[in-house]
Structures are given as C-alpha cells and as structure tokens.
Coordinates of C-alpha atoms in Angstrom, one line a residue:
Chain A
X7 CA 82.8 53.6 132.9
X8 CA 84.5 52.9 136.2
X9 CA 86.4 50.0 136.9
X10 CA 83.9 47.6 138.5
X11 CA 85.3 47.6 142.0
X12 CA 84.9 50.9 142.3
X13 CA 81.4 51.5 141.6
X14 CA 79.1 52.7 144.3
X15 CA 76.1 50.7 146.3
X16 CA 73.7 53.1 144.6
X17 CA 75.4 52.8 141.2
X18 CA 75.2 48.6 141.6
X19 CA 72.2 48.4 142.7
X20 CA 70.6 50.2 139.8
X21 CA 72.5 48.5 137.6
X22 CA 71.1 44.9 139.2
X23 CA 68.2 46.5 138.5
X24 CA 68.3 46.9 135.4
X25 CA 70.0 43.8 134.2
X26 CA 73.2 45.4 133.3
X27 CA 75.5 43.9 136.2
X28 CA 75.5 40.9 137.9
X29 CA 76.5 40.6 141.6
X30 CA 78.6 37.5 140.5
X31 CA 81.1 39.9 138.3
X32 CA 81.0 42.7 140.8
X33 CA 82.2 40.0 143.2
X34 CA 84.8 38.7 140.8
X35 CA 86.0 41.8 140.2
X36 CA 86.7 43.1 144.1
X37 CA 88.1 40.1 144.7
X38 CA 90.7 41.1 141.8
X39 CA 91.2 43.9 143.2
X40 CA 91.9 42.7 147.1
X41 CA 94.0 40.0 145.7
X42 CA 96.1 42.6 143.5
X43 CA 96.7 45.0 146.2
X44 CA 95.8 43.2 149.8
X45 CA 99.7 41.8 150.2
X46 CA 100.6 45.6 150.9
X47 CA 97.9 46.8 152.5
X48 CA 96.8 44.2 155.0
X49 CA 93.4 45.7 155.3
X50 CA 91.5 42.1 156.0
X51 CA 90.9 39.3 158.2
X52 CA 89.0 35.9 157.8
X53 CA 88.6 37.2 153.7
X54 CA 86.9 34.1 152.3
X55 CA 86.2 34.5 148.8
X56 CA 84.9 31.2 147.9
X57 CA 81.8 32.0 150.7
X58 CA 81.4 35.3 148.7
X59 CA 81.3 34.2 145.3
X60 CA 78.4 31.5 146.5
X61 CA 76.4 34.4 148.0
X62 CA 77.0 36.7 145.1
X63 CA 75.6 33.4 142.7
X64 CA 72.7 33.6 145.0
X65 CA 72.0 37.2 144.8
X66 CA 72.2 36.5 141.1
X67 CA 69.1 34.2 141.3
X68 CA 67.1 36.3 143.5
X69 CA 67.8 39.6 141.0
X70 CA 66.9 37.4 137.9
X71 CA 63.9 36.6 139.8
X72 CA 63.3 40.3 140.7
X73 CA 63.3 39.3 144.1
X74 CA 66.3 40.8 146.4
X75 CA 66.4 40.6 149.9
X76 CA 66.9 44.0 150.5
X77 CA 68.5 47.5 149.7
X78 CA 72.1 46.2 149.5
X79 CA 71.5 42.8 148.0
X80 CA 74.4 41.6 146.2
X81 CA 76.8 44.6 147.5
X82 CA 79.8 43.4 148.7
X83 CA 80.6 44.7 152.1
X84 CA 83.4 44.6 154.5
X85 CA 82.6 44.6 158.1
X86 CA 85.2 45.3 161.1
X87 CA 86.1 41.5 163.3
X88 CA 85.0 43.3 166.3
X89 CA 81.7 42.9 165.2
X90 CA 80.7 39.5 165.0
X91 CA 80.0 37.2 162.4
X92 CA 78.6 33.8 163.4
X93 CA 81.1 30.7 163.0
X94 CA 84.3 33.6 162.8
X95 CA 86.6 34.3 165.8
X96 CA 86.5 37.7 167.1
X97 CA 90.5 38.4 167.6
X98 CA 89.9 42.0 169.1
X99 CA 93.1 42.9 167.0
X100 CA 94.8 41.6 170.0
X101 CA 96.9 38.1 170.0
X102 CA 96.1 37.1 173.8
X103 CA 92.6 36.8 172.9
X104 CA 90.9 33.1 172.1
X105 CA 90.3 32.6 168.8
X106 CA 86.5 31.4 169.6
X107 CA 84.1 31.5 166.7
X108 CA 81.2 33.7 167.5
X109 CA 77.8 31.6 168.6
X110 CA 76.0 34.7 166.3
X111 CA 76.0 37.5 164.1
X112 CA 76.2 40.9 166.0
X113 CA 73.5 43.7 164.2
X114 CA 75.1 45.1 162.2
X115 CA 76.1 41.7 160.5
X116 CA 72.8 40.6 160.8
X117 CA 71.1 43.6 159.1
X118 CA 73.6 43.3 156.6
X119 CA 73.2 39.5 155.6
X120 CA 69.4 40.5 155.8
X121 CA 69.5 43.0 153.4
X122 CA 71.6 40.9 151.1
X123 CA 75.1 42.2 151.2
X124 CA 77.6 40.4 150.0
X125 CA 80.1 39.8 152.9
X126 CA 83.7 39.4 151.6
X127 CA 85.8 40.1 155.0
X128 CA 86.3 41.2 158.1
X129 CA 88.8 44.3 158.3
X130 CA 91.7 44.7 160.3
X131 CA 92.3 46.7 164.1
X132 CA 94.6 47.2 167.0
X133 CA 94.3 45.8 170.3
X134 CA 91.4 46.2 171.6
X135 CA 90.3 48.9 169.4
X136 CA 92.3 51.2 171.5
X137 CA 94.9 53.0 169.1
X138 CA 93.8 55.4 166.4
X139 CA 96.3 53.0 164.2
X140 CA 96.5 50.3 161.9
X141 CA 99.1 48.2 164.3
X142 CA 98.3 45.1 166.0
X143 CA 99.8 42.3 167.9
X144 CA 97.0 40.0 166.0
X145 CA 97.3 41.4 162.5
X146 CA 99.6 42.4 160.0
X147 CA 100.6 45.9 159.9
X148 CA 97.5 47.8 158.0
X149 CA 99.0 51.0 155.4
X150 CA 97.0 53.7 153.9
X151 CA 96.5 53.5 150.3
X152 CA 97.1 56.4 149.5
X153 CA 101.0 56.6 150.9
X154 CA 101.7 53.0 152.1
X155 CA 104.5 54.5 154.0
X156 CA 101.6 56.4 156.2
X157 CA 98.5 55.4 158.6
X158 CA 95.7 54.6 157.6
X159 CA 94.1 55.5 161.1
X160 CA 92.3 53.9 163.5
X161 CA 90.6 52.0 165.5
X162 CA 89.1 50.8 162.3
X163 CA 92.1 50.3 159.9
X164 CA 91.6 47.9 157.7
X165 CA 88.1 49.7 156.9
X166 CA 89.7 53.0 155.9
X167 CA 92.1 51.4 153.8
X168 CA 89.4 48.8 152.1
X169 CA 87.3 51.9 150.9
X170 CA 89.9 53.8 150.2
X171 CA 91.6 51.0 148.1
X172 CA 88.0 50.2 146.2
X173 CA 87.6 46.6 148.2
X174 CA 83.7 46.8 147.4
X175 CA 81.3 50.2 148.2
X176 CA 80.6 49.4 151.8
X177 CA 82.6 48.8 154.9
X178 CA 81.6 49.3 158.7
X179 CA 83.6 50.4 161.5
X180 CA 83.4 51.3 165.4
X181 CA 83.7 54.3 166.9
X182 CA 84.2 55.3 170.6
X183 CA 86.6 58.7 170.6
X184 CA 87.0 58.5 166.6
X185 CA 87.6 55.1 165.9
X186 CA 85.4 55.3 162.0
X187 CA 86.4 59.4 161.3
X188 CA 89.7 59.3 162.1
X189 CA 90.8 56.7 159.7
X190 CA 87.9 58.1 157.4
X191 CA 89.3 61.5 157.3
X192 CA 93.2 59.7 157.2
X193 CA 92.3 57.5 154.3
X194 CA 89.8 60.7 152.2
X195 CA 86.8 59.0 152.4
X196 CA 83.1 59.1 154.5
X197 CA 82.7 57.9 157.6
X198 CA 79.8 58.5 159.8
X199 CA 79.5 58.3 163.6
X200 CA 75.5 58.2 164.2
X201 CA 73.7 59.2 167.4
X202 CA 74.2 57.3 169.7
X203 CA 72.1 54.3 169.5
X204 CA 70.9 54.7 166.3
X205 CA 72.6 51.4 164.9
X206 CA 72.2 48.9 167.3
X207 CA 75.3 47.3 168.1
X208 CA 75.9 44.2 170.9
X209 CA 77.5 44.7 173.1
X210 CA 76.7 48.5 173.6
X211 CA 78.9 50.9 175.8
X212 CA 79.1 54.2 176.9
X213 CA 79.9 56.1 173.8
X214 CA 80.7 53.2 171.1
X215 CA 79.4 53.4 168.3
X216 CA 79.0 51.2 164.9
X217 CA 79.1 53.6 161.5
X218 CA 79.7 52.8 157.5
X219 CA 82.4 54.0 155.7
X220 CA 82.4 54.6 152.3
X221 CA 83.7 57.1 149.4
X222 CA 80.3 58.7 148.8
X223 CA 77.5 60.1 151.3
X224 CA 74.9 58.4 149.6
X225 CA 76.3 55.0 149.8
X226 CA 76.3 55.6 154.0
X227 CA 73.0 57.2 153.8
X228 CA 72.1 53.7 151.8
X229 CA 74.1 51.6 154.4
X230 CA 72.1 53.3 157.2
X231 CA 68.9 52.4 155.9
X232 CA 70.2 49.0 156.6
X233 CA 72.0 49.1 159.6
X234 CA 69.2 51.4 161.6
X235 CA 67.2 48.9 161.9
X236 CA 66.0 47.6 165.3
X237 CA 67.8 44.9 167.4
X238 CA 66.4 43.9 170.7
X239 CA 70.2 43.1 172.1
X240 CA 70.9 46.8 172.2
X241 CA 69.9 47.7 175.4
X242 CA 71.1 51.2 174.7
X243 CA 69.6 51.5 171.7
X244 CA 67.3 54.5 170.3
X245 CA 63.8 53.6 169.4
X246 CA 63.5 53.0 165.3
X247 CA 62.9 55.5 163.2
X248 CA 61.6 55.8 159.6
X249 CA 64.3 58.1 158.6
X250 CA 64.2 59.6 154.5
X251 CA 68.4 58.6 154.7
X252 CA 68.6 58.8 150.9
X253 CA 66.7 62.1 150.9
X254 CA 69.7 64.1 150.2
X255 CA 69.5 67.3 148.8
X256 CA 69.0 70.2 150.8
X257 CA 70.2 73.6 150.4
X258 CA 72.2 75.3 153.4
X259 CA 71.1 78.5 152.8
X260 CA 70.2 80.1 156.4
X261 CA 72.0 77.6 158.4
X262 CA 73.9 78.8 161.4
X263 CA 77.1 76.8 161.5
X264 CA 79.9 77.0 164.0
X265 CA 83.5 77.0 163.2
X266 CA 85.3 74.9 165.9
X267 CA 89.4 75.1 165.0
X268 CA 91.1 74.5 168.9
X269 CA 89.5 71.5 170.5
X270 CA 91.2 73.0 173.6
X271 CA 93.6 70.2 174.5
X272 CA 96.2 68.2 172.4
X273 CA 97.6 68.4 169.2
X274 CA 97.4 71.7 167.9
X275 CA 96.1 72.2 163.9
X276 CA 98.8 72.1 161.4
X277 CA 98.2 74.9 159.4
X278 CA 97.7 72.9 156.5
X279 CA 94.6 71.4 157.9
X280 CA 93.5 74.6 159.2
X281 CA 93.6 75.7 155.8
X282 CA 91.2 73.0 154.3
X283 CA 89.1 73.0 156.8
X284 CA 88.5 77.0 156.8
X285 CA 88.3 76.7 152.5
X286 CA 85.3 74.4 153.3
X287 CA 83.4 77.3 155.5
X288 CA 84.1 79.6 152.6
X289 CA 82.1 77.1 150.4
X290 CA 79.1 77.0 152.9
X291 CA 79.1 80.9 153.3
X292 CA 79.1 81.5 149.6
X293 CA 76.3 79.1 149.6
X294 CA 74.4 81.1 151.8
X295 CA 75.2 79.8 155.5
X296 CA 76.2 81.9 158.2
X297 CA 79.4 80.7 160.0
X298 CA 80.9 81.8 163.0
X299 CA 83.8 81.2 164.9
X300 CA 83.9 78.5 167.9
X301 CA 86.0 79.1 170.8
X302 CA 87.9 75.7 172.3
X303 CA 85.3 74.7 174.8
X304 CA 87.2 71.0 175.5
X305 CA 90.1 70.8 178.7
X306 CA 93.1 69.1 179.3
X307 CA 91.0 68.1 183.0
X308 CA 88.3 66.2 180.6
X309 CA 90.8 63.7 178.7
X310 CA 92.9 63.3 181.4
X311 CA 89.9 62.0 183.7
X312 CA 88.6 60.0 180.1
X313 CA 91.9 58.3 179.6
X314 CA 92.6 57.2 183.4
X315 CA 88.9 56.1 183.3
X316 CA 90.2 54.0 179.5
X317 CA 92.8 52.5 181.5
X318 CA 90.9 50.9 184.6
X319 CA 88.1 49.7 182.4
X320 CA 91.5 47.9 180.1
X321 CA 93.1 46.9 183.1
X322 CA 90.4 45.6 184.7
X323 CA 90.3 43.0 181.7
X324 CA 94.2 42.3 181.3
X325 CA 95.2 42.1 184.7
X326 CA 92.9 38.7 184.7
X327 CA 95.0 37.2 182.1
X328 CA 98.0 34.9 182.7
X329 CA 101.2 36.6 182.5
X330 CA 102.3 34.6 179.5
X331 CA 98.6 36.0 177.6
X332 CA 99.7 39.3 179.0
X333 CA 103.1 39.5 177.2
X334 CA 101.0 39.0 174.4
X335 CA 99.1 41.8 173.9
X336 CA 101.0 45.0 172.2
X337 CA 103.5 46.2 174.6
X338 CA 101.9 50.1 173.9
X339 CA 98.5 49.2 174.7
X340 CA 99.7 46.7 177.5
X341 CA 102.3 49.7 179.0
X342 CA 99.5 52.3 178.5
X343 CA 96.9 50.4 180.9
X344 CA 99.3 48.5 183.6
X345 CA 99.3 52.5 184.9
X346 CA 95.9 51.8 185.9
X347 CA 97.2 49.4 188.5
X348 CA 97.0 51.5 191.4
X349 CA 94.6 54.0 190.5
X350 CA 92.2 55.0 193.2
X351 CA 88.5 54.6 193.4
X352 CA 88.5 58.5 193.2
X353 CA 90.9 58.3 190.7
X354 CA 88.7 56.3 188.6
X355 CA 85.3 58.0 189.3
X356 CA 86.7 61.4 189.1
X357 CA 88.1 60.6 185.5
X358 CA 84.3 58.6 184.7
X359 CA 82.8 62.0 185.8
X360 CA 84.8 63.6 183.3
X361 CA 82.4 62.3 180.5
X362 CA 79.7 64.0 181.5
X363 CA 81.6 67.3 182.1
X364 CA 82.3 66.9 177.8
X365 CA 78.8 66.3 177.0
X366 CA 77.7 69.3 178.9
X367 CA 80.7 71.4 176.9
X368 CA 80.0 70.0 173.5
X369 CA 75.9 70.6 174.5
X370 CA 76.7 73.9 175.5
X371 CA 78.7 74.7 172.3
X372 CA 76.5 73.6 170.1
X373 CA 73.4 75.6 171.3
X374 CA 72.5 78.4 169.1
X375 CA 74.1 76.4 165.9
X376 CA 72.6 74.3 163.4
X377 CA 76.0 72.2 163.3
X378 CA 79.5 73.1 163.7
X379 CA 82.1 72.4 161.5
X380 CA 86.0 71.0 162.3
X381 CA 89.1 69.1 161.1
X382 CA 88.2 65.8 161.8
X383 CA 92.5 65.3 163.4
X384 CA 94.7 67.9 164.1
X385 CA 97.1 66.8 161.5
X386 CA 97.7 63.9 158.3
X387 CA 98.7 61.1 158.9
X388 CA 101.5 59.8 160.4
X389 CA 104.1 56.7 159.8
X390 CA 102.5 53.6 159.4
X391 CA 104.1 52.1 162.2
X392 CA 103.3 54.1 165.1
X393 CA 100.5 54.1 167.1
X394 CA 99.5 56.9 167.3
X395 CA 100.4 60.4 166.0
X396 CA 102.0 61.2 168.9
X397 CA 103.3 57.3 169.3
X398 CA 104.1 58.0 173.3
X399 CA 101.4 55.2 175.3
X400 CA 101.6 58.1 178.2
X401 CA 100.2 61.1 175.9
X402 CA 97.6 58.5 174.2
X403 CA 94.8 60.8 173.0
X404 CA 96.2 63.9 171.9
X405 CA 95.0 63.6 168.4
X406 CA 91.6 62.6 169.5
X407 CA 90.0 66.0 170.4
X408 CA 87.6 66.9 168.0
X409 CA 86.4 63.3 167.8
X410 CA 86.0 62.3 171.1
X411 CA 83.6 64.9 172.8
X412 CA 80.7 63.7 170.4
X413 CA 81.2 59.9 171.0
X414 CA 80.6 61.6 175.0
X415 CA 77.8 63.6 173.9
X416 CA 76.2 61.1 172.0
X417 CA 75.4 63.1 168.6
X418 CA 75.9 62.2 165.0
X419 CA 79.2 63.3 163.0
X420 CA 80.6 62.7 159.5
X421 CA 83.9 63.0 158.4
X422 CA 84.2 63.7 154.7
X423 CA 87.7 64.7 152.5
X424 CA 88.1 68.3 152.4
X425 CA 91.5 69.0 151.0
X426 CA 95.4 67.4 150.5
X427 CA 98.3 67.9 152.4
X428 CA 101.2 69.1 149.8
X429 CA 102.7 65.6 150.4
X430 CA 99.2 64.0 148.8
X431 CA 97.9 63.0 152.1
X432 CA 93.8 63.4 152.7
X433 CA 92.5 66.1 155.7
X434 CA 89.4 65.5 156.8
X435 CA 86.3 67.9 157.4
X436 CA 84.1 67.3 160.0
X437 CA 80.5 67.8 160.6
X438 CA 78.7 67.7 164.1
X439 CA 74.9 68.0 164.3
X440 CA 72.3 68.2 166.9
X441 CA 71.5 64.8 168.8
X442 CA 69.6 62.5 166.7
X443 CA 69.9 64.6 163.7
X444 CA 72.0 61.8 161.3
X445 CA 70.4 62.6 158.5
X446 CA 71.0 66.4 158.9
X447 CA 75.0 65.8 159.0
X448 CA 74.3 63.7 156.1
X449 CA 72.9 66.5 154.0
X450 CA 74.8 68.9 155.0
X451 CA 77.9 66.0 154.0
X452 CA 76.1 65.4 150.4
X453 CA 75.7 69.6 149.9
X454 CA 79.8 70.0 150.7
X455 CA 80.5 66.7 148.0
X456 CA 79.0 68.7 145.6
X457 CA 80.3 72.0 146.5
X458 CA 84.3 71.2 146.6
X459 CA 86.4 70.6 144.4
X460 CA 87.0 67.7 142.1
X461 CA 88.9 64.6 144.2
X462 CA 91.8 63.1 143.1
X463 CA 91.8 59.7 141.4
X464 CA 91.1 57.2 144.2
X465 CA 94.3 55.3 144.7
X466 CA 95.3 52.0 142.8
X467 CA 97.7 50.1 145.2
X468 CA 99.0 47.2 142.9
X469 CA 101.0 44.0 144.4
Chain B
X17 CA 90.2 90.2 182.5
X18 CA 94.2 89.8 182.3
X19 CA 95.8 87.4 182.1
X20 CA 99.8 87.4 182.8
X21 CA 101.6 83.7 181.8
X22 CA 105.4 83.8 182.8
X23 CA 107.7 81.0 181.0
X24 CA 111.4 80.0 180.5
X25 CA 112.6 78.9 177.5
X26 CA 115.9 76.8 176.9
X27 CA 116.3 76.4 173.5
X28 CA 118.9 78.2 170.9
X29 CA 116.2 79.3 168.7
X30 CA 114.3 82.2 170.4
X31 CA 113.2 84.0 167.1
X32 CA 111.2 80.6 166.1
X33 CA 109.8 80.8 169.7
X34 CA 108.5 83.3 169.8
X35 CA 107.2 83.3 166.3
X36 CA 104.9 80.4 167.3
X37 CA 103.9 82.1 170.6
X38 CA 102.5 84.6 168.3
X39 CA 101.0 82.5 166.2
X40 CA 99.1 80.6 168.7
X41 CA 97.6 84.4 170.2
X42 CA 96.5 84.9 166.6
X43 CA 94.7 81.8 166.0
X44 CA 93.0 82.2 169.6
X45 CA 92.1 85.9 168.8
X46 CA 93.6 86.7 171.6
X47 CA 94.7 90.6 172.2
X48 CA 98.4 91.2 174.2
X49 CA 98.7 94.0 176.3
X50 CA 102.6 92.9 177.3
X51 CA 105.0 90.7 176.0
X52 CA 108.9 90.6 177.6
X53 CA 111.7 88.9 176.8
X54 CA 114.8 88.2 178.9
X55 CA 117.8 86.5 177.5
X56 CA 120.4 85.0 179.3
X57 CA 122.4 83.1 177.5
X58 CA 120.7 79.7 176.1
X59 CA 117.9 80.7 178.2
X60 CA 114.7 82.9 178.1
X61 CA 112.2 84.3 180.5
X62 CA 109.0 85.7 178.5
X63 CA 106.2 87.0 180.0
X64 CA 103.6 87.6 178.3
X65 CA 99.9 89.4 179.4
X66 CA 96.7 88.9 177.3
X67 CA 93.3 89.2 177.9
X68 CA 91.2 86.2 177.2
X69 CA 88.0 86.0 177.0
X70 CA 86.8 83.3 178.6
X71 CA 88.8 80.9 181.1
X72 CA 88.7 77.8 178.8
X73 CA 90.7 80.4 176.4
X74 CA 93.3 80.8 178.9
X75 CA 93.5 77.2 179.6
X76 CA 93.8 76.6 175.7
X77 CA 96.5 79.4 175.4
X78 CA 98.3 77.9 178.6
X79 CA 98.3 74.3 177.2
X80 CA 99.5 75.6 173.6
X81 CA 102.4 77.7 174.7
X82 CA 103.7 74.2 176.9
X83 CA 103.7 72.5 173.5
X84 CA 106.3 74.7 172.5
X85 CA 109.6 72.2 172.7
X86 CA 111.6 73.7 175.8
X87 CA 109.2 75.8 177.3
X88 CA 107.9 75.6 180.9
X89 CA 106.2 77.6 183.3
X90 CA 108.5 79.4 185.6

C-alpha cells in the first residue's frame, strides 16, 4: 500500500468509508511528510497543524457517525493565500502588502470547509500572482520537488510543489495567463483551468480563474464537484450546473482533435517537449481519434497589447503606495510595471483590446475541433531562482503562450504529465476544450492517464 | 503568396544558423523557394523566400528567425 500521504481523495474517502482509515492518521501522516521535506521546499504559508489535527478529530466523529459533511470530508487540502481564509492575512506573495486577516472565507474556501476538507495550509506565490515562479518578496524561495535546483512554476508555486511533494491529495491554485498549468505541467502533476466562471471565485476578473491541482484527474474531477458550487459574490460567475464530474470514462474514438505546436509568439518548443507532446497525439490516434495539425494562430501584437494592459492595471495599484512600501515589492515585478507610468490612454485601451482580438483567434482555431491538444510551456523548467524562464521583467510573458489565450477566451484546460526531459524534469500536455465543456477536457485527461506510460515514482524530498 | 525575409547575421557560427533557420521552416511546414547566403567576414546577409500559407505563418516565421541570437532584419 502507498505511503499514507500519498493516497488520493478518491482512495481516502473510500477508505473512511469503510472504516479502514481515519482522517486523524491521514492528517498525522501529511503533516510528517510537510515537516520532513517543507524546510527545502517552502511550499506553505500560515501551515497550522494543530487547527488541522482538531478538524481531522472532528471529521473522525462525523465518519464514525456515518455522517460527513460532504464529498471531501476529512481530505486534507491545501489552498493558495490569495484566496482567503477568514482570520488569515492575505500577503499577495508581496511584502508591501498589510498583513490584514481576511473578515471571510473566499469560495473556494468556503465550499471547501463545507464539504469537510481538511485545511492544513495556505501555499506559497510571487507578487501579486504576476510571475510564472516560485519567488517572492513575502515568501521564501518555493523549489520543485522534483529537482530542488529548478522551478516549480507559477503563479501558484507552493501548490505545484505541495502535490507534487505528496502534502495531502488536493490543493487549489489561480489562474489568469497559466498561473495553475504552468506549475502543474513544471511540477508533473494535474491542474485544471475551468471555464470561466465555473468556480466562483471573489473577487472575479477578466480571465482569472480558481482550479485544483492534483496527481490524478479524478481527484480534480472530485474537487470540482466541490468547488462548482454556486456563490452569490461572483458576479461573473456561470449559472450552476449539475455536472457528472466523476463520470470519467469515455472513449476518444471519433474525436477530432487539433494539434497546436507554435503558439505564434515567444519561446519557441524545445524539441524535447515537442517530442512528448506529439508521442501523446500518437496515443490518441491509435486510440481511434483523428488529429490534425494546428497552425500558430496567436501574435506578438496580442501579448504585447495584454502585457502593457498587465502593467497599468499593476501600476495603477503600486504607484498609490508610499515609496518606502514601494521598495518593497520585488524589484522584477516593481521594474516590470513602473513602465506603465506614462502609458497612454490609447496605449492602454489598444493593449485591453488585444484580449478580445485572442479570444476571437483561439475561437476561431478551435472551430471544427472537438479539442486541441499542446505543450502546456514551451520548455522545462528553469532555475529556481529566476522569475521567469526568460528572467528579463521587459520580455515577461514569453513562456505563457499556449496558456494565456484560453484564460482570454474563457474555456476549460488541463494540464496533465506527458513525458521527462532527459535531465528528469516533467513536460506538460495540454488539453483545451470547447467553452463550458470542463468535464470533456477531464475525460479526455482521464483517457490519456490511462493510455501513457507508467509515471515515475512521485518524488520524496527529505530534510 | 511569397514571401521574401532578408536578415544579417553577426555571429561566428553560420553553419548553426542556419541549421536552426531550417529547422524553424520545417516545423512551420513551410516550403522555400530561395535561400542566399552572403558572407563577409563575421557577418551574414541571408535572404530567404518561402511561401506561407497564411499571414499569421509569416508573422510566426518572422518572430522565430529574430530569436536566432544575432540575427536582425536588414
């Protein structure tokens, strides 16, 4: 059997069922694990173990009773500090912010405390959410557990690393150009970015996004169940919908999928990744789906406008601050938006605009294809202390090109592990669907876990 | 249509260059109809024809051969 930590939410909760786990030793045994490997990887924030091992002894009771709260009752779960918690500050990743403790839970929290999970931490992020990296003025430098020399991606660092490193089954993240894929596909495990709306998050924005990550498809189809659930604070929220998220299993025999391999703008594929991801079309044509090839359909014009557009709306907050509060925020992030100082109102607009010019693209691309397939990055990861793969706060989004257009477009995308670099490092596959379609990127995710090959040994990062 | 992209090089390792310029028509699927070098000492001029087919192919192919370390359009 597994080691404890590293069962899944499915796997625990059957085994609550049936009487042959208790959410009390689960907890005691992530909590071993974080406090074994947590000094290297600097995953959490706010980790409170003492709050989890009380809400663990009461999931206990309500199991013996045969009463749990809901799907995820005594799961522990991680959740990202830029969703908030009630009574817990909400740092941003950023150390000019307040440390004010949050009047509420945000949704996601709240569906999770609902459901029953067990919340051991808050996970680590950069400033503001704005780097694909796990560095921070706030927190500690985040690593990937699988190389702790390398990345474990970003915006939501600590996240990737937690699942990757086995801290509990489940773990949200935020998403606005990439922010849960990228460090899913960076750290080899699941990550989904749902329609837009779909989870209701507060407070909502033009392509942000809250998504689980996880190292199976059927613990974020499990998590989703959860987190889909309506919240009136959204007000860009979907309406709720009774979605079959654990009905898995579908063939792909038929489907018409697109294979999208230049973004059109930034890093170009290593051909490592280009590789994996064309090994994974092989497996969904010999399983009967019909791939074809995806011109780059994304231009240097559309990020361009998106990251001046980044900048004003960053500026617009920073240049309020003090100058003392502004020399504390991370010098790349702080460099990268001071540009915005003198942009023009067309400057700004003309860039906004561009966001609509990539939904119409990615719309337009995906016509005529049941989904379309992609390397979640361009390349692996990259040294843990950059911030980004390119690390220049004047080229900021060169690595964000396949991610970023569907966070514009507003459909669901998973990013699951679809090979190794020869240095050990995961490559992520990723899956776009039709808008609104989450649980047919799901599927399509659980057919390719069962159709590649076997994964190598999650890693063990030991103190 | 066709497409002709002129660029100078300064860099000491041409054969490399031009190896990735080759690479990056391959991966596009895009055909070449011309392609010119010109040395001149630790310089290069290539030119290089193709015929894309569609503009955002061209824009690709022009934004891939400027990540090529020393090339710029001339």
């Amino acid at each position: 059997m597994s080691e404890l930590a590293d069962l899944s939410a499915i796997d625990l909760v059957e085994a609550y069922r049936s009487k042959k786990l208790s959410p009390v030793e689960v907890t005691d045994a992530v909590i071993a694990r974080i406090d074994a490997s947590e000094p290297k990887l600097n995953a959490l924030w706010a980790y409170d173990p003492t709050e989890a091992r009380k809400a663990a002894g009461a999931s206990e009771e309500r199991w013996a009773k045969g009463e749990p709260l809901g799907a995820i009752d005594g799961v522990p779960v991680t959740i990202k500090e830029n969703i908030a918690t009630k009574g817990t500050a909400v740092p941003l990743g950023c150390a000019a912010v307040s440390l004010t403790p949050a009047a509420a839970d945000a949704p996601p929290a709240a569906r999770t405390r609902e459901a029953g999970g067990i919340l051991l931490a808050k996970t680590t992020m950069p400033d503001y959410g704005m780097l694909s990296s796990g560095l921070s003025s706030f927190h500690k430098l985040a690593r990937n557990p699988w190389d702790l020399s390398a990345n474990p991606g970003g915006s939501s660092a600590g996240a990737g690393a937690a699942a990757a490193a086995g801290y509990g089954p489940l773990h949200i993240g935020t998403d606005i150009g990439g922010s849960v894929r990228l460090p899913a596909g960076w750290c080899g495990i699941v990550g989904l970015k749902p329609s837009a709306g779909r989870v209701p998050i507060n407070p909502p924005f033009i392509g942000r996004v809250a998504g689980p990550m996880t190292r199976t498809v059927a613990d974020t189809a499990l998590y989703m169940s959860v987190l889909s659930k309506p919240d009136a604070r959204d007000t860009m929220a979907l309406p709720y919908a009774d979605i079959p998220w654990l009905d898995l299993d579908r063939g792909v025999k038929g489907l018409k999928i697109g294979l999208w391999l230049d973004a059109g703008f930034g890093q170009a594929v290593t051909e490592e990744t280009e590789r994996a991801v064309k090994k994974a079309a092989r497996l969904f044509a010999d399983a009967g789906a019909i791939i074809e090839p995806v011109g780059p359909f994304l231009t240097r014009e559309m990020i361009d406008g998106l990251d001046r557009f980044w900048r004003a709306r960053g500026w617009e907050d920073v240049s309020r601050l003090s100058p003392e509060k502004q020399a504390q925020i991370l010098p790349y992030i702080f460099d990268w938006i001071k540009t915005a100082e003198n942009f023009s109102g067309r400057e700004v607009y003309t860039g906004f605009a561009q966001i609509e010019a990539m939904r119409n693209a990615l719309h337009t691309a995906l016509s005529g294809y049941d989904f379309i397939l992609s390397p979640t990055a361009p390349t692996a990861s990259y040294p843990a202390e950059w911030a980004s793969p390119v690390n220049d706060p004047q080229k900021p989004f060169e690595h964000i090109a396949f991610t970023v257009a569907v966070n514009m477009g507003g459909q669901p995308a998973v990013s699951i592990n679809c090979g190794y670099t020869e240095g050990g490092l995961p490559i992520g596959l990723q899956i776009i669907g039709q808008q609104f379609d989450d649980i047919g990127v799901l599927r399509l995710a659980r057919a390719f876990e069962t159709m590649r090959p076997q994964q190598r040994p999650w890693p063990k990062v030991a103190a | 249509m066709t497409d002709t992209m002129r660029y100078t090089v300064e860099s000491g390792d041409l054969e490399n260059i031009v190896s990735r310029l080759l690479d990056i028509v391959r991966r596009l699927g895009v055909s070449v109809s011309k392609l010119a070098v010109e040395v001149d000492g630790g310089k290069a001029s290539l030119e290089i024809a193709v015929a894309p087919s569609s503009q955002s192919i061209a824009n690709t192919l022009r934004e891939r051969i400027g990540q090529i370390e020393g090339a710029k359009p001339a």
